[in-house]
Tab-separated table of C-alpha atoms and ligand atoms in Angstrom:
chain	number	residue	atom	x	y	z
A	1326	MET	CA	68.817	18.459	5.088
A	1327	GLY	CA	70.241	19.818	1.945
A	1328	GLY	CA	73.390	20.624	3.521
A	1329	ASN	CA	74.339	17.113	4.292
A	1330	LYS	CA	73.993	15.623	0.116
A	1331	ILE	CA	77.166	14.649	-1.739
A	1332	LYS	CA	78.064	17.180	-3.297
A	1333	GLU	CA	80.509	16.017	-6.484
A	1334	GLY	CA	84.517	15.396	-5.511
A	1335	THR	CA	83.152	13.865	-2.427
A	1336	ASN	CA	85.371	11.505	-1.476
A	1337	ILE	CA	83.457	7.618	-1.601
A	1338	PRO	CA	84.250	4.858	0.856
A	1339	ALA	CA	84.301	1.669	-1.320
A	1340	HIS	CA	83.331	-0.198	1.788
A	1341	ILE	CA	80.671	0.662	4.264
A	1342	ALA	CA	79.741	-1.292	6.862
A	1343	ILE	CA	76.922	-1.458	9.555
A	1344	ILE	CA	76.192	-2.212	13.341
A	1345	MET	CA	72.635	-2.226	12.707
A	1346	ASP	CA	71.899	-1.195	16.245
A	1347	GLY	CA	68.313	-0.098	17.981
A	1348	ASN	CA	65.609	-1.767	16.439
A	1349	GLY	CA	64.361	-3.142	19.710
A	1350	ARG	CA	64.082	0.166	21.697
A	1351	TRP	CA	62.407	1.976	18.310
A	1352	ALA	CA	60.156	-0.675	19.369
A	1353	LYS	CA	60.329	-0.612	22.326
A	1354	LYS	CA	59.176	3.348	22.255
A	1355	ARG	CA	55.793	2.786	20.253
A	1356	LEU	CA	55.258	0.222	22.156
A	1357	MET	CA	55.116	-2.604	19.717
A	1358	PRO	CA	57.441	-5.919	19.568
A	1359	ARG	CA	61.102	-6.012	19.547
A	1360	SER	CA	59.922	-8.028	15.617
A	1361	PHE	CA	58.471	-4.903	14.873
A	1362	GLY	CA	61.407	-3.358	14.648
A	1363	HIS	CA	63.387	-5.656	12.943
A	1364	ARG	CA	61.109	-5.936	10.518
A	1365	GLN	CA	61.634	-2.209	10.025
A	1366	GLY	CA	64.902	-2.635	10.059
A	1367	MET	CA	64.986	-5.119	7.344
A	1368	GLU	CA	63.591	-2.655	5.215
A	1369	ARG	CA	65.811	0.337	5.967
A	1370	MET	CA	68.558	-2.162	5.471
A	1371	VAL	CA	67.620	-2.913	2.139
A	1372	GLY	CA	66.772	0.853	1.428
A	1373	LEU	CA	70.486	2.331	2.699
A	1374	MET	CA	72.119	-0.359	0.491
A	1375	GLU	CA	70.273	0.335	-2.045
A	1376	HIS	CA	71.141	4.050	-1.170
A	1377	ALA	CA	74.827	3.307	-0.854
A	1378	PHE	CA	75.142	1.792	-4.146
A	1379	ASP	CA	73.313	4.587	-6.139
A	1380	VAL	CA	75.952	6.940	-4.893
A	1381	GLY	CA	78.859	4.800	-5.595
A	1382	VAL	CA	79.809	2.533	-2.703
A	1383	SER	CA	81.014	-1.201	-3.886
A	1384	TYR	CA	80.896	-3.027	-0.956
A	1385	VAL	CA	78.539	-2.949	2.180
A	1386	THR	CA	78.406	-5.036	5.355
A	1387	VAL	CA	75.160	-5.476	7.601
A	1388	TYR	CA	75.794	-6.694	11.268
A	1389	ALA	CA	72.571	-8.789	10.657
A	1390	LEU	CA	72.977	-11.443	14.330
A	1391	SER	CA	75.962	-12.069	16.051
A	1392	THR	CA	76.899	-15.018	17.692
A	1393	GLU	CA	75.755	-14.004	20.981
A	1394	ASN	CA	72.440	-12.526	19.860
A	1395	LEU	CA	71.748	-16.364	19.391
A	1396	LYS	CA	71.078	-16.812	22.603
A	1397	ARG	CA	67.942	-14.291	22.959
A	1398	PRO	CA	64.610	-15.614	23.460
A	1399	LYS	CA	63.061	-17.759	20.855
A	1400	GLU	CA	60.375	-15.430	19.629
A	1401	GLU	CA	62.628	-12.893	18.865
A	1402	LEU	CA	65.063	-15.346	17.039
A	1403	GLU	CA	62.082	-17.061	15.197
A	1404	GLY	CA	60.987	-13.416	14.439
A	1405	LEU	CA	64.017	-12.760	12.311
A	1406	TYR	CA	64.317	-16.395	11.065
A	1407	ASN	CA	60.486	-15.759	9.518
A	1408	LEU	CA	61.937	-12.277	8.073
A	1409	ILE	CA	64.081	-14.113	6.505
A	1410	ARG	CA	62.130	-16.846	4.843
A	1411	LYS	CA	59.013	-14.383	4.414
A	1412	HIS	CA	61.231	-11.276	2.551
A	1413	PHE	CA	64.610	-12.106	2.262
A	1414	THR	CA	64.445	-14.009	-1.414
A	1415	GLU	CA	62.757	-10.726	-2.502
A	1416	TYR	CA	64.765	-7.985	-0.622
A	1417	MET	CA	67.960	-9.127	-1.742
A	1418	GLY	CA	67.037	-9.496	-5.393
A	1419	ARG	CA	66.091	-7.011	-6.171
A	1420	VAL	CA	69.509	-5.324	-4.414
A	1421	CYS	CA	71.487	-7.794	-6.617
A	1422	ALA	CA	69.860	-7.182	-9.377
A	1423	ARG	CA	72.522	-4.261	-9.806
A	1424	GLY	CA	75.038	-6.722	-10.529
A	1425	VAL	CA	75.578	-7.378	-6.689
A	1426	ARG	CA	77.637	-10.304	-5.058
A	1427	LEU	CA	75.537	-11.592	-1.972
A	1428	ARG	CA	77.989	-12.874	0.545
A	1429	VAL	CA	76.542	-14.278	3.915
A	1430	ILE	CA	79.354	-14.143	6.712
A	1431	GLY	CA	79.084	-16.200	9.747
A	1432	ASP	CA	78.699	-20.121	10.992
A	1433	ILE	CA	75.107	-20.430	9.421
A	1434	SER	CA	75.050	-23.751	9.899
A	1435	LEU	CA	73.813	-22.663	13.792
A	1436	LEU	CA	70.798	-21.792	12.199
A	1437	PRO	CA	67.429	-23.969	11.385
A	1438	GLU	CA	68.041	-25.993	7.885
A	1439	ASP	CA	65.142	-24.283	5.810
A	1440	VAL	CA	66.596	-21.032	6.779
A	1441	GLN	CA	70.323	-21.509	5.852
A	1442	GLU	CA	68.963	-22.722	2.114
A	1443	VAL	CA	67.312	-19.600	1.842
A	1444	LEU	CA	70.447	-17.553	2.427
A	1445	ARG	CA	72.453	-20.313	-0.122
A	1446	ASP	CA	70.086	-19.586	-3.237
A	1447	SER	CA	70.359	-15.733	-2.753
A	1448	GLU	CA	74.199	-16.402	-2.583
A	1449	ALA	CA	74.409	-18.593	-5.694
A	1450	LYS	CA	72.213	-16.426	-7.631
A	1451	THR	CA	74.634	-13.703	-7.210
A	1452	ALA	CA	77.829	-15.943	-7.512
A	1453	CYS	CA	78.694	-14.923	-11.037
A	1454	TYR	CA	79.211	-11.385	-10.148
A	1455	GLU	CA	82.360	-9.447	-9.644
A	1456	GLY	CA	83.186	-5.393	-8.187
A	1457	LYS	CA	80.609	-4.871	-6.307
A	1458	GLY	CA	79.306	-6.967	-2.720
A	1459	ILE	CA	76.753	-7.605	0.201
A	1460	ASN	CA	77.911	-9.236	3.425
A	1461	ILE	CA	75.579	-10.108	6.025
A	1462	ALA	CA	77.050	-11.223	9.094
A	1463	LEU	CA	74.578	-13.708	10.146
A	1464	CYS	CA	75.889	-16.221	13.647
A	1465	TYR	CA	78.742	-14.015	12.821
A	1466	GLY	CA	81.945	-13.157	15.300
A	1467	GLY	CA	84.564	-11.311	14.804
A	1468	ARG	CA	87.125	-13.478	16.778
A	1469	ALA	CA	85.814	-16.961	15.483
A	1470	GLU	CA	86.479	-15.618	12.247
A	1471	ILE	CA	90.013	-14.909	12.614
A	1472	VAL	CA	90.036	-18.592	14.426
A	1473	ARG	CA	88.755	-20.322	11.443
A	1474	ALA	CA	91.264	-18.485	9.112
A	1475	ALA	CA	93.639	-19.748	11.586
A	1476	ASN	CA	92.497	-23.521	11.158
A	1477	LEU	CA	92.235	-22.875	7.481
A	1478	ALA	CA	96.074	-21.850	8.098
A	1479	ILE	CA	97.172	-24.822	9.937
A	1480	GLU	CA	95.326	-26.971	7.381
A	1481	ARG	CA	97.308	-25.857	4.569
A	1482	GLY	CA	100.491	-26.365	7.112
A	1483	GLU	CA	101.695	-22.871	5.808
A	1484	ALA	CA	103.400	-19.543	7.530
A	1485	VAL	CA	100.636	-16.966	6.789
A	1486	THR	CA	101.232	-13.617	5.982
A	1487	GLU	CA	98.966	-10.767	6.590
A	1488	GLU	CA	97.969	-10.622	2.803
A	1489	SER	CA	97.551	-14.661	2.865
A	1490	PHE	CA	95.728	-14.795	6.002
A	1491	ASP	CA	93.466	-11.389	4.772
A	1492	SER	CA	92.339	-14.471	1.940
A	1493	LEU	CA	91.236	-16.599	4.594
A	1494	MET	CA	88.641	-14.316	5.795
A	1495	TYR	CA	85.182	-14.670	4.757
A	1496	THR	CA	85.271	-10.799	3.236
A	1497	GLY	CA	88.891	-12.344	1.169
A	1498	GLY	CA	89.673	-10.505	-1.833
A	1499	GLN	CA	87.168	-7.406	-0.619
A	1500	PRO	CA	88.629	-4.033	0.350
A	1501	ASP	CA	88.546	-3.591	4.047
A	1502	PRO	CA	85.591	-1.267	5.118
A	1503	ASP	CA	86.736	2.146	5.177
A	1504	LEU	CA	83.780	3.708	7.346
A	1505	ILE	CA	81.869	1.947	9.803
A	1506	ILE	CA	78.806	3.082	11.273
A	1507	ARG	CA	76.882	1.784	14.368
A	1508	THR	CA	73.840	3.119	15.284
A	1509	GLY	CA	72.096	3.087	18.795
A	1510	LYS	CA	74.119	5.113	20.726
A	1511	GLU	CA	76.371	2.736	22.071
A	1512	VAL	CA	80.279	3.469	20.747
A	1513	ARG	CA	81.936	-0.034	20.763
A	1514	LEU	CA	82.677	-2.751	17.997
A	1515	SER	CA	80.719	-5.810	19.904
A	1516	ASN	CA	83.077	-8.203	17.833
A	1517	PHE	CA	82.356	-7.039	14.208
A	1518	LEU	CA	84.996	-7.328	11.379
A	1519	LEU	CA	87.829	-6.915	14.029
A	1520	TRP	CA	90.603	-8.118	11.460
A	1521	GLN	CA	89.155	-5.985	9.079
A	1522	ALA	CA	88.636	-2.658	11.195
A	1523	ALA	CA	92.318	-1.949	11.517
A	1524	TYR	CA	92.335	1.522	9.725
A	1525	ALA	CA	88.699	2.291	9.182
A	1526	GLU	CA	87.078	5.649	10.112
A	1527	LEU	CA	84.419	4.867	13.162
A	1528	TYR	CA	81.233	6.769	12.764
A	1529	PHE	CA	78.731	6.399	15.850
A	1530	SER	CA	75.193	7.816	14.944
A	1531	ASP	CA	72.264	8.488	17.877
A	1532	LYS	CA	69.867	7.393	15.728
A	1533	MET	CA	68.026	3.827	16.148
A	1534	PHE	CA	68.755	1.981	13.072
A	1535	PRO	CA	65.256	1.918	11.621
A	1536	GLU	CA	65.081	5.949	11.412
A	1537	PHE	CA	68.708	6.309	10.114
A	1538	SER	CA	67.874	7.424	6.785
A	1539	ASP	CA	69.639	7.931	3.477
A	1540	ARG	CA	70.387	11.321	4.557
A	1541	ASP	CA	71.830	10.132	7.625
A	1542	LEU	CA	73.988	7.758	5.486
A	1543	ASP	CA	74.960	11.104	3.021
A	1544	LYS	CA	76.676	12.704	6.365
A	1545	ALA	CA	78.540	10.282	7.445
A	1546	ILE	CA	79.923	9.940	3.850
A	1547	VAL	CA	80.674	13.756	4.230
A	1548	TRP	CA	81.846	13.297	7.223
A	1549	PHE	CA	84.077	10.346	6.060
A	1550	SER	CA	85.379	12.296	2.882
A	1551	GLY	CA	86.563	15.099	5.924
A	1552	ARG	CA	89.087	12.798	7.549
A	1553	THR	CA	92.869	12.525	6.968
A	1554	ARG	CA	93.305	8.757	6.782
A	1555	ARG	CA	97.273	8.600	7.217
A	1556	PHE	CA	97.560	4.755	7.729
A	1557	GLY	CA	100.428	5.417	10.293
A	1558	LYS	CA	102.073	7.793	8.231
A	1559	THR	CA	102.786	11.660	9.068
A	1560	ASP	CA	101.209	14.682	7.342
A	1561	GLU	CA	103.773	14.838	5.373
A	1562	GLN	CA	104.472	11.529	3.997
A	1563	LEU	CA	100.686	11.591	2.220
B	2505	FPP	C1	70.334	-4.819	17.045
B	2505	FPP	O1	69.223	-3.995	17.964
B	2505	FPP	C2	69.787	-5.670	15.728
B	2505	FPP	C3	69.759	-6.972	15.480
B	2505	FPP	C4	70.293	-8.404	16.607
B	2505	FPP	C5	68.879	-7.159	14.275
B	2505	FPP	C6	69.459	-6.550	12.981
B	2505	FPP	C7	68.724	-7.110	12.235
B	2505	FPP	C8	68.262	-6.314	10.833
B	2505	FPP	C9	68.208	-5.054	11.086
B	2505	FPP	C10	66.996	-6.705	10.071
B	2505	FPP	C11	67.382	-8.152	9.549
B	2505	FPP	C12	68.014	-8.275	8.929
B	2505	FPP	C13	68.342	-9.810	8.442
B	2505	FPP	C14	69.321	-10.407	7.098
B	2505	FPP	C15	67.412	-11.190	9.162
B	2505	FPP	P1	68.516	-4.676	18.707
B	2505	FPP	O2	67.563	-5.337	18.956
B	2505	FPP	O3	70.000	-5.508	19.780
B	2505	FPP	O4	67.756	-3.091	19.258
B	2505	FPP	P2	67.893	-2.899	20.824
B	2505	FPP	O5	69.641	-2.401	21.297
B	2505	FPP	O6	67.364	-1.499	21.099
B	2505	FPP	O7	67.665	-4.269	21.902
């Protein structure tokens, strides 16, 4: 375990994004309902966020619900909405008390009204903070985000540059994710942060999300620190 600990001199990513996959399989293996997996997943999500800020990460983005996930059975979705209704304010309050701004990214108008209210309240409470942030992707799709930005640009009636287009993304003003982690054995982006992922390092873990520990996050950060990011240049130009 000690071998994965973060040592001085480690290059800490400014922005980590996580695809929290495997809650359902983790629960199934324990003969428990999927909602139990999501409950454990939410606990782990908060723990990982706290740990990430402790080691010096400035932004954490998590994929909590994709637009496609909205087609899941009603009971599973209700389970997730109930988690938000019951625990979101307290859990996020705990993480954001460190001066972290919360943004919910995605089309939350697709969620029940009272759930939208909980999310907006939590966002509003942290609107005064700058420099550190959490983005929770809910009813999110990367292509939909790009189309939304394109429509905003059309409304403005001006040609866009990469920089101006970037500012129209939900994550406008934040650094791009340096490291994207996906748990749960799958090796794909699943429509997550398509625009922002251009130069991210991608890290895949076989662990199911509820069992992805703080030490596992350290291991991913140490792996990231050992990568050479060339951004299209040659080694000699760096
Ligand atoms: C994917 O695993 C996970 C989700 C669709 C939900 C992720 C949600 C949380 C971690 C906690 C809830 C957080 C909020 C903010 C509501 P899966 O269920 O697809 O797992 P499987 O691939 O094993 O079936």
